[in-house]
Short mmCIF file of N, CA and C in Angstrom, two decimals:
data_model
loop_
_atom_site.label_atom_id
_atom_site.label_comp_id
_atom_site.label_asym_id
_atom_site.label_seq_id
_atom_site.Cartn_x
_atom_site.Cartn_y
_atom_site.Cartn_z
N UNK A 1 0.84 -1.18 0.00
CA UNK A 1 0.00 0.00 0.00
C UNK A 1 0.88 1.25 0.00
N UNK A 2 0.55 2.20 -0.87
CA UNK A 2 1.32 3.44 -0.96
C UNK A 2 0.93 4.40 0.15
N UNK A 3 1.92 5.09 0.67
CA UNK A 3 1.72 6.09 1.70
C UNK A 3 1.54 7.44 1.02
N UNK A 4 0.42 8.10 1.23
CA UNK A 4 0.18 9.41 0.62
C UNK A 4 0.23 10.47 1.71
N UNK A 5 0.87 11.59 1.37
CA UNK A 5 1.10 12.64 2.35
C UNK A 5 0.55 13.95 1.82
N UNK A 6 -0.39 14.54 2.54
CA UNK A 6 -0.91 15.85 2.18
C UNK A 6 0.02 16.95 2.69
N UNK A 7 0.35 17.89 1.80
CA UNK A 7 1.27 18.98 2.16
C UNK A 7 0.66 20.31 1.72
N UNK A 8 0.52 21.25 2.64
CA UNK A 8 0.03 22.58 2.32
C UNK A 8 1.21 23.42 1.84
N UNK A 9 1.12 23.90 0.60
CA UNK A 9 2.20 24.73 0.04
C UNK A 9 2.03 26.19 0.40
N UNK A 10 0.79 26.64 0.55
CA UNK A 10 0.53 28.04 0.91
C UNK A 10 -0.85 28.11 1.56
N UNK A 11 -0.96 29.05 2.50
CA UNK A 11 -2.26 29.25 3.14
C UNK A 11 -2.47 30.73 3.40
N UNK A 12 -3.63 31.08 3.94
CA UNK A 12 -3.96 32.49 4.12
C UNK A 12 -3.23 33.15 5.30
N UNK A 13 -2.39 32.41 6.01
CA UNK A 13 -1.58 33.02 7.08
C UNK A 13 -0.26 33.55 6.53
N UNK A 14 0.02 33.26 5.25
CA UNK A 14 1.27 33.71 4.63
C UNK A 14 2.37 32.66 4.65
N UNK A 15 2.13 31.52 5.23
CA UNK A 15 3.12 30.44 5.25
C UNK A 15 3.21 29.82 3.86
N UNK A 16 4.46 29.62 3.38
CA UNK A 16 4.69 28.97 2.10
C UNK A 16 5.74 27.89 2.25
N UNK A 17 5.58 26.80 1.46
CA UNK A 17 6.54 25.70 1.47
C UNK A 17 6.96 25.36 0.05
N UNK A 18 8.22 24.99 -0.08
CA UNK A 18 8.73 24.38 -1.30
C UNK A 18 9.12 22.96 -0.89
N UNK A 19 8.69 21.98 -1.67
CA UNK A 19 8.91 20.59 -1.31
C UNK A 19 10.00 19.99 -2.20
N UNK A 20 10.95 19.32 -1.55
CA UNK A 20 12.09 18.71 -2.22
C UNK A 20 12.16 17.23 -1.88
N UNK A 21 12.78 16.46 -2.78
CA UNK A 21 13.01 15.03 -2.53
C UNK A 21 14.44 14.70 -2.91
N UNK A 22 14.89 13.55 -2.42
CA UNK A 22 16.24 13.08 -2.72
C UNK A 22 16.40 12.72 -4.19
N UNK A 23 15.33 12.20 -4.79
CA UNK A 23 15.34 11.80 -6.21
C UNK A 23 13.97 12.09 -6.81
N UNK A 24 13.95 12.57 -8.05
CA UNK A 24 12.68 12.87 -8.71
C UNK A 24 11.80 11.63 -8.85
N UNK A 25 12.39 10.49 -9.18
CA UNK A 25 11.61 9.28 -9.41
C UNK A 25 11.12 8.62 -8.12
N UNK A 26 11.54 9.13 -6.98
CA UNK A 26 11.16 8.53 -5.70
C UNK A 26 9.79 8.97 -5.21
N UNK A 27 9.29 10.12 -5.72
CA UNK A 27 8.05 10.69 -5.22
C UNK A 27 7.25 11.31 -6.37
N UNK A 28 5.95 11.10 -6.35
CA UNK A 28 5.05 11.74 -7.31
C UNK A 28 4.19 12.74 -6.55
N UNK A 29 4.05 13.95 -7.12
CA UNK A 29 3.25 14.99 -6.48
C UNK A 29 2.12 15.40 -7.41
N UNK A 30 0.91 15.49 -6.85
CA UNK A 30 -0.27 15.94 -7.61
C UNK A 30 -1.00 17.00 -6.81
N UNK A 31 -1.62 17.92 -7.52
CA UNK A 31 -2.43 18.96 -6.89
C UNK A 31 -3.58 18.32 -6.13
N UNK A 32 -3.75 18.74 -4.89
CA UNK A 32 -4.85 18.23 -4.07
C UNK A 32 -5.96 19.27 -3.97
N UNK A 33 -5.58 20.53 -3.66
CA UNK A 33 -6.59 21.58 -3.48
C UNK A 33 -5.99 22.93 -3.83
N UNK A 34 -6.75 23.71 -4.60
CA UNK A 34 -6.32 25.07 -4.92
C UNK A 34 -7.52 25.99 -4.78
N UNK A 35 -7.57 26.68 -3.64
CA UNK A 35 -8.60 27.66 -3.36
C UNK A 35 -7.89 28.88 -2.81
N UNK A 36 -8.53 30.03 -2.75
CA UNK A 36 -7.82 31.23 -2.27
C UNK A 36 -7.20 31.07 -0.88
N UNK A 37 -7.81 30.27 -0.03
CA UNK A 37 -7.30 30.12 1.34
C UNK A 37 -6.20 29.08 1.47
N UNK A 38 -6.02 28.23 0.44
CA UNK A 38 -5.09 27.11 0.62
C UNK A 38 -4.69 26.50 -0.72
N UNK A 39 -3.43 26.15 -0.81
CA UNK A 39 -2.89 25.40 -1.94
C UNK A 39 -2.20 24.18 -1.35
N UNK A 40 -2.67 22.99 -1.71
CA UNK A 40 -2.07 21.79 -1.16
C UNK A 40 -1.85 20.74 -2.24
N UNK A 41 -0.89 19.86 -1.97
CA UNK A 41 -0.56 18.78 -2.88
C UNK A 41 -0.60 17.46 -2.13
N UNK A 42 -0.62 16.40 -2.90
CA UNK A 42 -0.56 15.06 -2.35
C UNK A 42 0.74 14.44 -2.85
N UNK A 43 1.65 14.09 -1.93
CA UNK A 43 2.93 13.48 -2.28
C UNK A 43 2.83 11.98 -2.02
N UNK A 44 3.22 11.20 -3.03
CA UNK A 44 3.16 9.75 -2.91
C UNK A 44 4.55 9.17 -3.13
N UNK A 45 5.19 8.67 -2.07
CA UNK A 45 6.47 7.99 -2.26
C UNK A 45 6.25 6.72 -3.09
N UNK A 46 7.08 6.52 -4.08
CA UNK A 46 6.98 5.36 -4.97
C UNK A 46 7.58 4.12 -4.31
N UNK A 47 7.32 2.94 -4.84
CA UNK A 47 7.88 1.72 -4.25
C UNK A 47 9.41 1.75 -4.15
N UNK A 48 10.06 2.51 -5.02
CA UNK A 48 11.53 2.61 -4.96
C UNK A 48 12.02 3.52 -3.84
N UNK A 49 11.11 4.25 -3.18
CA UNK A 49 11.48 5.15 -2.08
C UNK A 49 11.98 4.32 -0.91
N UNK A 50 13.21 4.60 -0.50
CA UNK A 50 13.82 3.90 0.64
C UNK A 50 13.87 4.86 1.82
N UNK A 51 13.04 4.68 2.84
CA UNK A 51 13.00 5.62 3.96
C UNK A 51 14.32 5.75 4.71
N UNK A 52 15.24 4.80 4.52
CA UNK A 52 16.54 4.89 5.17
C UNK A 52 17.53 5.77 4.42
N UNK A 53 17.28 6.02 3.13
CA UNK A 53 18.22 6.84 2.36
C UNK A 53 17.54 7.96 1.57
N UNK A 54 16.25 7.87 1.33
CA UNK A 54 15.53 8.91 0.60
C UNK A 54 14.83 9.84 1.58
N UNK A 55 14.42 11.01 1.06
CA UNK A 55 13.73 11.97 1.92
C UNK A 55 12.77 12.83 1.12
N UNK A 56 11.80 13.37 1.83
CA UNK A 56 10.95 14.46 1.36
C UNK A 56 11.10 15.52 2.44
N UNK A 57 11.54 16.71 2.03
CA UNK A 57 11.68 17.81 2.99
C UNK A 57 10.99 19.04 2.43
N UNK A 58 10.68 19.97 3.31
CA UNK A 58 10.07 21.23 2.88
C UNK A 58 10.90 22.39 3.40
N UNK A 59 11.10 23.36 2.54
CA UNK A 59 11.68 24.63 2.93
C UNK A 59 10.49 25.51 3.29
N UNK A 60 10.37 25.87 4.55
CA UNK A 60 9.19 26.57 5.06
C UNK A 60 9.55 28.03 5.33
N UNK A 61 8.74 28.92 4.76
CA UNK A 61 8.88 30.36 5.01
C UNK A 61 7.63 30.80 5.78
N UNK A 62 7.86 31.26 7.02
CA UNK A 62 6.74 31.60 7.90
C UNK A 62 7.17 32.72 8.83
N UNK A 63 6.39 33.78 8.89
CA UNK A 63 6.67 34.91 9.79
C UNK A 63 8.10 35.42 9.63
N UNK A 64 8.51 35.64 8.38
CA UNK A 64 9.85 36.16 8.07
C UNK A 64 10.99 35.25 8.52
N UNK A 65 10.68 34.00 8.82
CA UNK A 65 11.69 33.01 9.20
C UNK A 65 11.68 31.90 8.15
N UNK A 66 12.84 31.24 8.00
CA UNK A 66 12.97 30.11 7.08
C UNK A 66 13.53 28.93 7.85
N UNK A 67 12.95 27.75 7.61
CA UNK A 67 13.43 26.55 8.27
C UNK A 67 13.18 25.35 7.37
N UNK A 68 13.84 24.25 7.66
CA UNK A 68 13.62 23.00 6.94
C UNK A 68 12.79 22.07 7.80
N UNK A 69 11.89 21.34 7.17
CA UNK A 69 11.01 20.41 7.87
C UNK A 69 11.09 19.05 7.15
N UNK A 70 11.41 18.01 7.88
CA UNK A 70 11.42 16.67 7.30
C UNK A 70 9.99 16.15 7.26
N UNK A 71 9.54 15.77 6.09
CA UNK A 71 8.17 15.28 5.92
C UNK A 71 8.14 13.75 5.95
N UNK A 72 9.12 13.12 5.30
CA UNK A 72 9.13 11.67 5.23
C UNK A 72 10.55 11.20 4.91
N UNK A 73 10.91 10.05 5.44
CA UNK A 73 12.23 9.48 5.17
C UNK A 73 13.28 9.99 6.14
N UNK A 74 14.53 9.88 5.72
CA UNK A 74 15.67 10.26 6.56
C UNK A 74 16.23 11.59 6.10
N UNK A 75 16.22 12.56 7.00
CA UNK A 75 16.73 13.89 6.67
C UNK A 75 18.21 13.81 6.30
N UNK A 76 18.61 14.54 5.25
CA UNK A 76 20.03 14.55 4.88
C UNK A 76 20.86 15.29 5.93
N UNK A 77 22.14 15.02 5.96
CA UNK A 77 23.03 15.62 6.96
C UNK A 77 22.95 17.13 6.96
N UNK A 78 22.92 17.75 5.78
CA UNK A 78 22.89 19.21 5.73
C UNK A 78 21.61 19.78 6.36
N UNK A 79 20.51 19.06 6.31
CA UNK A 79 19.28 19.51 6.97
C UNK A 79 19.39 19.38 8.48
N UNK A 80 20.04 18.32 8.93
CA UNK A 80 20.21 18.11 10.37
C UNK A 80 21.20 19.09 10.98
N UNK A 81 22.07 19.64 10.14
CA UNK A 81 23.09 20.58 10.62
C UNK A 81 22.56 22.00 10.72
N UNK A 82 21.26 22.19 10.52
CA UNK A 82 20.66 23.50 10.71
C UNK A 82 20.62 24.38 9.47
N UNK A 83 20.73 23.79 8.29
CA UNK A 83 20.67 24.57 7.07
C UNK A 83 19.30 25.26 6.97
N UNK A 84 19.29 26.45 6.38
CA UNK A 84 18.03 27.15 6.15
C UNK A 84 17.79 27.37 4.66
N UNK A 85 18.47 26.56 3.86
CA UNK A 85 18.25 26.53 2.42
C UNK A 85 18.62 25.13 1.93
N UNK A 86 18.25 24.83 0.71
CA UNK A 86 18.59 23.54 0.13
C UNK A 86 19.80 23.74 -0.76
N UNK A 87 20.94 23.16 -0.42
CA UNK A 87 22.14 23.34 -1.22
C UNK A 87 21.94 22.84 -2.65
N UNK A 88 22.41 23.58 -3.65
CA UNK A 88 22.25 23.17 -5.05
C UNK A 88 22.80 21.76 -5.28
N UNK A 89 22.04 20.98 -6.04
CA UNK A 89 22.47 19.64 -6.41
C UNK A 89 22.24 18.57 -5.36
N UNK A 90 21.65 18.93 -4.23
CA UNK A 90 21.46 17.95 -3.16
C UNK A 90 20.04 17.39 -3.10
N UNK A 91 19.11 18.04 -3.79
CA UNK A 91 17.71 17.61 -3.77
C UNK A 91 17.01 18.12 -5.02
N UNK A 92 15.87 17.53 -5.32
CA UNK A 92 15.08 17.89 -6.50
C UNK A 92 13.81 18.59 -6.04
N UNK A 93 13.54 19.75 -6.62
CA UNK A 93 12.31 20.48 -6.29
C UNK A 93 11.12 19.73 -6.86
N UNK A 94 10.17 19.39 -6.00
CA UNK A 94 8.96 18.67 -6.43
C UNK A 94 7.76 19.60 -6.59
N UNK A 95 7.61 20.54 -5.67
CA UNK A 95 6.43 21.39 -5.68
C UNK A 95 6.70 22.70 -4.97
N UNK A 96 6.13 23.76 -5.54
CA UNK A 96 6.15 25.08 -4.91
C UNK A 96 4.90 25.82 -5.36
N UNK A 97 4.63 26.91 -4.75
CA UNK A 97 3.43 27.69 -5.08
C UNK A 97 3.43 28.06 -6.56
N UNK A 98 4.58 28.36 -7.11
CA UNK A 98 4.65 28.79 -8.51
C UNK A 98 4.40 27.65 -9.50
N UNK A 99 4.47 26.38 -9.06
CA UNK A 99 4.18 25.24 -9.94
C UNK A 99 2.69 25.11 -10.26
N UNK A 100 1.87 25.69 -9.42
CA UNK A 100 0.43 25.47 -9.56
C UNK A 100 -0.28 26.80 -9.68
#
């Protein structure tokens, strides 16, 4: 059975998320809801997704602060070290407000 994860990309409080994965083929993202108050997607890790080595993380911008949030799998070392951005070449962008 596939694990599906609902992720809010933007809401009326001003919070926005960009969602990244370790590999593009590891996760499929589809639009779940797009209304003025909320934009959300459904992320589905594929059978090839290995929770011990793959990840889904979100770069969260909220109240003028930026942080990383692990959504599924094992957070990469750079995320655990307190990074507030996704280093180039370390993850694949899956979804952001501008995608939808």
